[in-house]
Short mmCIF file of C-alpha atoms and ligand atoms in Angstrom, two decimals:
data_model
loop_
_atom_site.label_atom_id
_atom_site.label_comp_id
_atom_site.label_asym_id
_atom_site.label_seq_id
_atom_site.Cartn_x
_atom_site.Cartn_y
_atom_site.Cartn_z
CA UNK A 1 -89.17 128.00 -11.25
CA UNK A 2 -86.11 127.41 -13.00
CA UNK A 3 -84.24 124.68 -12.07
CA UNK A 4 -80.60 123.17 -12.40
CA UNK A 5 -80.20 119.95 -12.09
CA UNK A 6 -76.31 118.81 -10.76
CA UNK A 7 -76.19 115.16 -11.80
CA UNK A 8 -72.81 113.91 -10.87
CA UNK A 9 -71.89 109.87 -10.30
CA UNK A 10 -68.46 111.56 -8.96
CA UNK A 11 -69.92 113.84 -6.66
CA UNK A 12 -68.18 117.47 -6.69
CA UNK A 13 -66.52 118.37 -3.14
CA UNK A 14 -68.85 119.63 -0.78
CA UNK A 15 -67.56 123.32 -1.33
CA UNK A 16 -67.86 123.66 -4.91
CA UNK A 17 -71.78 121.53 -3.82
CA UNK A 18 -72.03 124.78 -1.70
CA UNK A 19 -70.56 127.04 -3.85
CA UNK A 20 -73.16 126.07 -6.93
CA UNK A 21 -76.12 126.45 -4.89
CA UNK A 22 -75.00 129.59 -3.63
CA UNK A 23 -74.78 131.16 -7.59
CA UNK A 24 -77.93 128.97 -8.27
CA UNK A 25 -80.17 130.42 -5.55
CA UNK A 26 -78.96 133.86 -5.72
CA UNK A 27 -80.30 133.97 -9.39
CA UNK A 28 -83.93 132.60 -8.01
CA UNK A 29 -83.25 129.29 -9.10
CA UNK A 30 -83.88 125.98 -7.53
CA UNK A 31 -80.54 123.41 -7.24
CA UNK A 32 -81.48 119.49 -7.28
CA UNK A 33 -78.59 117.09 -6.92
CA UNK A 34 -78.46 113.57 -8.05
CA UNK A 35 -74.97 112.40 -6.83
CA UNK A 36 -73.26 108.86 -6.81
CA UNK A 37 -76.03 107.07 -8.57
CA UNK A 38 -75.38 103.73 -10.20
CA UNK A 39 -78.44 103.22 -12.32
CA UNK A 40 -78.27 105.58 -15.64
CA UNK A 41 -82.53 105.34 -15.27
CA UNK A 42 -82.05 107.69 -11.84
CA UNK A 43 -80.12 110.23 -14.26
CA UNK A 44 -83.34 109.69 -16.69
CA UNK A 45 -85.83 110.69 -14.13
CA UNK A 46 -83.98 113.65 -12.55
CA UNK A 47 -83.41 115.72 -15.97
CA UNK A 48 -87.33 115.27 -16.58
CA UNK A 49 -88.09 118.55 -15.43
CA UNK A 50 -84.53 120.41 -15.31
CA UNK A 51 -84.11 123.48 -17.18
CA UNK A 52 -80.30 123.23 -16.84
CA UNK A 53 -77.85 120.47 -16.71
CA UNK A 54 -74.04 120.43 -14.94
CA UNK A 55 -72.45 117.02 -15.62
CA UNK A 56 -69.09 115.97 -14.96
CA UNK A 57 -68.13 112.37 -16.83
CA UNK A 58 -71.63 111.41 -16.47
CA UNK A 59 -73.01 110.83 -20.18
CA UNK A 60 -75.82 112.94 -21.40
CA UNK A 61 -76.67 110.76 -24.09
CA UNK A 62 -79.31 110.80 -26.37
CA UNK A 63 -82.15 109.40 -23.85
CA UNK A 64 -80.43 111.73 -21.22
CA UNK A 65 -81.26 114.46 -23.41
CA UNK A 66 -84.78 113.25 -24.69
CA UNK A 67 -85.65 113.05 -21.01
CA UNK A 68 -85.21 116.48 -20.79
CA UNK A 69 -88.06 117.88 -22.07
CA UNK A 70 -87.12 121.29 -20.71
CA UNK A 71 -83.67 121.68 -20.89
CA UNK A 72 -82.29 124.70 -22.28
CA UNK A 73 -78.33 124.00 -21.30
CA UNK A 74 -76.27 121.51 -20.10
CA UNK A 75 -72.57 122.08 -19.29
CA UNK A 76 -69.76 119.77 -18.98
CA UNK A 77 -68.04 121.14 -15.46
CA UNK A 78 -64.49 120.40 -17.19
CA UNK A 79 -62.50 119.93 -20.31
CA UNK A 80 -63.67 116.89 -22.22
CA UNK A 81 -66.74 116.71 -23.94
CA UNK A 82 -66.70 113.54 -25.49
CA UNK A 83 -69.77 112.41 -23.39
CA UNK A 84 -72.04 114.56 -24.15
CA UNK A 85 -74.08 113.73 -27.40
CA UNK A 86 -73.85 116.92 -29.63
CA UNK A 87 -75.77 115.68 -32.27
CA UNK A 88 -78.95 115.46 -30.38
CA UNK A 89 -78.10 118.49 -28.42
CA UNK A 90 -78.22 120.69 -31.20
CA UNK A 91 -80.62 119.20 -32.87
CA UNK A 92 -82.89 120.30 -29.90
CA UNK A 93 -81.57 123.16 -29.72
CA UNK A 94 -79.70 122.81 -26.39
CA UNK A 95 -76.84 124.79 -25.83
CA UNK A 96 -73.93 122.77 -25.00
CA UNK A 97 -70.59 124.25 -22.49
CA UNK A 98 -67.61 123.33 -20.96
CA UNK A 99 -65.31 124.50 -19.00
CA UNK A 100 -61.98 125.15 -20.05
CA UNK A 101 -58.85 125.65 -17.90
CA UNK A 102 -61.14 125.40 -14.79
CA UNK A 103 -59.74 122.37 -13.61
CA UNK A 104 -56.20 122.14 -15.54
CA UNK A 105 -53.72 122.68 -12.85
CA UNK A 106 -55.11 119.75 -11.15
CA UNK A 107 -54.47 117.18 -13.68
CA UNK A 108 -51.18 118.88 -14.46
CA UNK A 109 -50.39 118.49 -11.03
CA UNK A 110 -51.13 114.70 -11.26
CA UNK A 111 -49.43 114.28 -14.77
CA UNK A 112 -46.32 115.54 -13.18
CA UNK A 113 -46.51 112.93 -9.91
CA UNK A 114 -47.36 110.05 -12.68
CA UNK A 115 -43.83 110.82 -14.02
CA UNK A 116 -42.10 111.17 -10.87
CA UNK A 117 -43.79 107.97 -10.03
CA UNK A 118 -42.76 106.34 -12.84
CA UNK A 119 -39.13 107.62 -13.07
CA UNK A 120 -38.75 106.28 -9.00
CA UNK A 121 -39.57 102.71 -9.79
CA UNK A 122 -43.33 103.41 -8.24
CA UNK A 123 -41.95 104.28 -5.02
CA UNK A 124 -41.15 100.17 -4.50
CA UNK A 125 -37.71 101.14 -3.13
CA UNK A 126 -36.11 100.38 -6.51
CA UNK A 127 -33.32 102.49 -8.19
CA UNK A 128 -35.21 104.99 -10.33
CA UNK A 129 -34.17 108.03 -12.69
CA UNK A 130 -34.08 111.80 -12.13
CA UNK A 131 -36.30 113.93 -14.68
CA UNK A 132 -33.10 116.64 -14.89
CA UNK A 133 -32.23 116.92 -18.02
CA UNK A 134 -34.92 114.77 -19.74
CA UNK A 135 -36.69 115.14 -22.72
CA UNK A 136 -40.98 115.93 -22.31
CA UNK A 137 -42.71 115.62 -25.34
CA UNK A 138 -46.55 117.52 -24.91
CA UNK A 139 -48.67 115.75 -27.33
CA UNK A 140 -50.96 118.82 -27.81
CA UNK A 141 -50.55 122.34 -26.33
CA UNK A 142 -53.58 122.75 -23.97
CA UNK A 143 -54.37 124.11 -20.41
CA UNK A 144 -53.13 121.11 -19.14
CA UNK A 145 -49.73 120.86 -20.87
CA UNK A 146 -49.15 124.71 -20.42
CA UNK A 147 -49.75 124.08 -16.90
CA UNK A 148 -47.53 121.17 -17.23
CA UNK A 149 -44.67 122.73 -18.58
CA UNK A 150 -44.21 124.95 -16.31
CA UNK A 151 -44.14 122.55 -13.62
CA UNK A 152 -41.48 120.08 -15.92
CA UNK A 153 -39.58 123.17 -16.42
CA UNK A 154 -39.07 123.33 -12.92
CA UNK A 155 -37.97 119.85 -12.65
CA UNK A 156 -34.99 120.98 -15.12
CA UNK A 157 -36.42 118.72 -18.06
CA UNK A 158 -36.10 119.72 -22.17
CA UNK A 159 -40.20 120.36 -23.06
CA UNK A 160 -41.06 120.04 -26.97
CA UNK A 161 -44.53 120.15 -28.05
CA UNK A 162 -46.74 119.10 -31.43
CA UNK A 163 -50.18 120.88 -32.19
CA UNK A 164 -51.52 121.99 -34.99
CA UNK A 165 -53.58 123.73 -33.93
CA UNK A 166 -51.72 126.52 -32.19
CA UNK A 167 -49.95 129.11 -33.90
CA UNK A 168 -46.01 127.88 -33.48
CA UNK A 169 -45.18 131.17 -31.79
CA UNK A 170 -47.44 130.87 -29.08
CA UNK A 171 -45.82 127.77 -28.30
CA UNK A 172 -42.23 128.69 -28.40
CA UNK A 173 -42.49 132.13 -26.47
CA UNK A 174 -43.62 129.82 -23.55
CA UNK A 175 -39.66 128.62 -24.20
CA UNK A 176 -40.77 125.26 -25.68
CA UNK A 177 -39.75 123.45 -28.96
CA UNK A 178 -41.91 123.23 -31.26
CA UNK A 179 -41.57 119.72 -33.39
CA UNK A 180 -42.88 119.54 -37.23
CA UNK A 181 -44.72 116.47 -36.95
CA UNK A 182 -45.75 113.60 -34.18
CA UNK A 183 -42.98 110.97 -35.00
CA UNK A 184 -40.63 113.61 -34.30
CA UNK A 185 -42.05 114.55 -30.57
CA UNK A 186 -42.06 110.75 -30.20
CA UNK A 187 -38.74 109.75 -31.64
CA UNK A 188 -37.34 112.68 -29.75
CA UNK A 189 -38.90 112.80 -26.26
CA UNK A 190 -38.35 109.99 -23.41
CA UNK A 191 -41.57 111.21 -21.96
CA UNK A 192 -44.94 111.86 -23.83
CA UNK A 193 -47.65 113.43 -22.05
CA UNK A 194 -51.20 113.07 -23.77
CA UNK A 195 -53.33 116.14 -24.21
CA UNK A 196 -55.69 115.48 -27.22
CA UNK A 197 -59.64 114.81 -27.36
CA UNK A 198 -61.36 111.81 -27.67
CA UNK A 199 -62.83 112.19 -31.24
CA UNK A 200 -63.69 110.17 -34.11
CA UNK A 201 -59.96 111.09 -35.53
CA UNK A 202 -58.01 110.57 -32.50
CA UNK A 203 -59.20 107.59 -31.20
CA UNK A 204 -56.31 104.65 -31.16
CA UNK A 205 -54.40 107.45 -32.76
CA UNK A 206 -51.27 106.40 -30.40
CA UNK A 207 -50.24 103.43 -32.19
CA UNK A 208 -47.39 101.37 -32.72
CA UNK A 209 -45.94 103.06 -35.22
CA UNK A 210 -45.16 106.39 -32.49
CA UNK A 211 -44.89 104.27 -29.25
CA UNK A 212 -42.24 102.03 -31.11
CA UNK A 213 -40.45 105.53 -31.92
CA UNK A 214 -39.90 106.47 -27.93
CA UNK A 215 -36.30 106.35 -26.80
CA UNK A 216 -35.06 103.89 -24.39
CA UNK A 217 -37.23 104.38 -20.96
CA UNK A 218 -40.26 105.56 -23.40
CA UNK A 219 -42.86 106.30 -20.92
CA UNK A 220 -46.27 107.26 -21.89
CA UNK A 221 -48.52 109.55 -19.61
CA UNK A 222 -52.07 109.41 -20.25
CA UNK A 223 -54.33 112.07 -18.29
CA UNK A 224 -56.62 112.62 -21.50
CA UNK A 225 -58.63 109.80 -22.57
CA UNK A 226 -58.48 105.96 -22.82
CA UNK A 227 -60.01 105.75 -26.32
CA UNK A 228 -57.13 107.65 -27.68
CA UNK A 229 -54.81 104.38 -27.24
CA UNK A 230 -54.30 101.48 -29.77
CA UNK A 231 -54.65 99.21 -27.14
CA UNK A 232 -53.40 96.22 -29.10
CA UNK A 233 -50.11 98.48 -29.83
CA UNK A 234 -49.87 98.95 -26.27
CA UNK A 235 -50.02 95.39 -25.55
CA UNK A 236 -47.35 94.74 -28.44
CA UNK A 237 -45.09 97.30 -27.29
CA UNK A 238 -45.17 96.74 -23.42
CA UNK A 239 -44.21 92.75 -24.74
CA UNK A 240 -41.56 93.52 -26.95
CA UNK A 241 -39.57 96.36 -25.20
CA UNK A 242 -38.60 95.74 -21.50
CA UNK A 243 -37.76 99.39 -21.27
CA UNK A 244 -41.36 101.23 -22.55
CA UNK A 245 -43.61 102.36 -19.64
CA UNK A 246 -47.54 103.39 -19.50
CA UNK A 247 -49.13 105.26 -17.16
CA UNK A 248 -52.85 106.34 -17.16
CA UNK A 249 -55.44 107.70 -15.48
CA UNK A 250 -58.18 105.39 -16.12
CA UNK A 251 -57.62 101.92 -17.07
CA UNK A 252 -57.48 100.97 -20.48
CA UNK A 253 -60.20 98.14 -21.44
CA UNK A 254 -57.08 95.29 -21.63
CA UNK A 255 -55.97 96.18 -18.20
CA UNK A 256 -55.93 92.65 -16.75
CA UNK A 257 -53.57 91.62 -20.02
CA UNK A 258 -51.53 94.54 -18.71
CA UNK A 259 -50.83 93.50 -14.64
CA UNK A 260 -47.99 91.24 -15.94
CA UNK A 261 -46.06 94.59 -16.30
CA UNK A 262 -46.74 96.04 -13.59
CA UNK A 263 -42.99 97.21 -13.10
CA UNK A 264 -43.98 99.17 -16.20
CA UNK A 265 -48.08 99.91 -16.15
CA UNK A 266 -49.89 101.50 -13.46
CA UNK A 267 -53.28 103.11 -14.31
CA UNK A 268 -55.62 104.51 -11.47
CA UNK A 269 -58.86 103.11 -10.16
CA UNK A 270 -60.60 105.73 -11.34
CA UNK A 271 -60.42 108.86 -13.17
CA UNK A 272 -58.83 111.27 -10.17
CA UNK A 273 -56.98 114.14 -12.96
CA UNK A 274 -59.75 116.85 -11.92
CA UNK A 275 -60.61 114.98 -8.58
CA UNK A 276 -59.50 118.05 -6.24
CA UNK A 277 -61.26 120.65 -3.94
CA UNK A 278 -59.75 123.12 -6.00
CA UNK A 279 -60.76 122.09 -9.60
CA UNK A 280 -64.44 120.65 -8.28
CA UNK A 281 -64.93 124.26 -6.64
CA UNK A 282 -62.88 126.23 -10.12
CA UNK A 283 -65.34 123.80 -12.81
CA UNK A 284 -68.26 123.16 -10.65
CA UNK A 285 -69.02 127.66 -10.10
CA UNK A 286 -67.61 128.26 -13.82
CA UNK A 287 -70.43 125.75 -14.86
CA UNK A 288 -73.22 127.63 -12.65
CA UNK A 289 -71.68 131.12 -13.15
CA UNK A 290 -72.31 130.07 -17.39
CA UNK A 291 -76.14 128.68 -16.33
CA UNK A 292 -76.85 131.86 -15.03
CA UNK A 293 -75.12 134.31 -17.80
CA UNK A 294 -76.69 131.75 -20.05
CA UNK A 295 -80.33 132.03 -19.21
CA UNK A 296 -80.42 135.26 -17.74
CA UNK A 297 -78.31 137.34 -21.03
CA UNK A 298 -78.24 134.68 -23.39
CA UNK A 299 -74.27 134.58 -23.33
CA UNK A 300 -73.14 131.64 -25.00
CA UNK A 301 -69.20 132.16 -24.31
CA UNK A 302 -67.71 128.53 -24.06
CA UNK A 303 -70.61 126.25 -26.27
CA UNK A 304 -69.13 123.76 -28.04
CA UNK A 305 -71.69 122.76 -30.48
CA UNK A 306 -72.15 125.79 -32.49
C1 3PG B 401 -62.07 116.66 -17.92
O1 3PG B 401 -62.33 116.36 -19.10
O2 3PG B 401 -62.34 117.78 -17.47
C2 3PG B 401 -61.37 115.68 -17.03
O3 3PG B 401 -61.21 114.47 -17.66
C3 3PG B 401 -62.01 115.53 -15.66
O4 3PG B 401 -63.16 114.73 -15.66
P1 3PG B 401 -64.04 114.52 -14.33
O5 3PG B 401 -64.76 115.78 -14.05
O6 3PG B 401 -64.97 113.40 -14.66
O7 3PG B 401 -63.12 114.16 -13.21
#
């Protein structure tokens, strides 16, 4: 029997659990879960005989993938996948999936409470700012930072975006300005929300030389990936302007270095963007709903390593 194996150290909610099993059986399937495991070895022994793989952060790395003599599929139930290892995929000829837009709204929903956090002093009691009439600056034009904007829009602020990637009309019909290159967003924009990948070209992409850029009150929301930050920028900056703010959700590798700020810094314990009912139950039955079209019609909508 075919079987799907749902290997999550973040365990979905138990709807989207439900919801899964529900698509899974229905297409004669069996569902085995391996949820909040610690050892990377338990993830090794549960793909052994899995015909299907739904991951959420958890890395299918090479051995991952190795293990699984039978695997046909894995998908990434979400956005980024930066942990999956494509290479190998492919060259077993695994079909590799995310997600997109499935869980968006949730992290744009917690992008816009980082800034409101930020702008109220952390909700210490201190005198804060208002985000009326500020400057947002989407680094990238996503489905988070569409989802964004439309929330920021509502908070009255100024939204400019940079991607290259996306035609500059389909940007500004959305009413956003578009900016001709990254120093510009940053130089312009009090607020800079990341949206790019993890990748061999972005990683500590957001260096000194844009941070330093930021107006005064520069405040950097990161919902997208730690790797992305120069790290030793961050440090530099967050020492030599009292003004500049980071905010991310995931600690950076130098976060003890960074707890003398903490007026300033504030990252979350763990990676809670997509860490909703809503976007576990929208990624987690995408993911199975994919499994099924997958194996069943061969649709390969949404693989990533073509
Ligand atoms: C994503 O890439 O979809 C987000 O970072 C969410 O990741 P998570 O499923 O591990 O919470």
């Amino acid at each position: 029997m075919t079987k799907v194996l749902v290997a999550t150290e973040k365990p979905f909610a138990a709807a989207a659990v439900n919801g899964i099993r529900k698509i899974v059986e229905n297409a004669g399937y069996e569902l085995a879960l391996l949820e909040k495991y610690t050892d990377p070895n338990d993830l090794l022994k549960a793909v052994a005989d899995a015909d299907a793989l739904i991951i959420r952060s958890d890395k299918a790395t090479k051995d991952v993938i190795n293990a699984g003599k039978k695997l046909k599929i894995i998908v990434r139930a979400g956005a980024g996948y930066d942990n999956i290892d494509l290479a190998t995929a492919t060259e077993k000829g695994i079909v590799a999936m995310n997600t997109p837009g499935q869980n968006s709204n949730a992290v744009a929903e917690l992008a816009a409470g980082m800034m409101v956090f930020m702008a109220r002093a952390q909700f210490k009691g201190g005198s804060g700012s208002e985000l009326k009439g500020k400057k947002l600056g989407l680094h990238a034009y996503g489905y988070v930072p569409r989802m964004l904007a439309h929330i920021a829009k509502g908070f009255g602020m100024e939204i400019y975006a940079y991607d290259p990637f996306i035609p500059e009309a389909n940007i500004t019909k959305d009413g956003i300005k578009v900016v001709k290159n990254l120093e510009e967003l940053y130089t312009t924009c009090q607020y800079v929300s990341l949206h790019i990948p993890a990748n061999e070209k972005t990683k500590k992409s957001i260096n000194y030389n844009l941070m330093s850029k930021m107006p005064k009150g520069g405040t950097i929301i990161n919902t997208a990936r730690k790797e992305i930050i120069n790290e030793d920028d961050l440090k530099k900056i967050l020492e030599e302007r009292q003004d500049f703010k980071y905010i991310s959700d995931i600690a950076p590798d130098c976060h003890a270095d960074l707890l003398k700020y903490e007026a300033r810094y504030f990252s979350t314990p763990k990676k809670q963007g997509a860490e909703t009912s809503e976007a576990n139950v929208n990624a987690g039955l995408a993911a199975a709903n994919q499994i099924v079209n997958f194996i069943k019609n061969g649709d390969k909508t949404f693989q990533v390593n073509k």
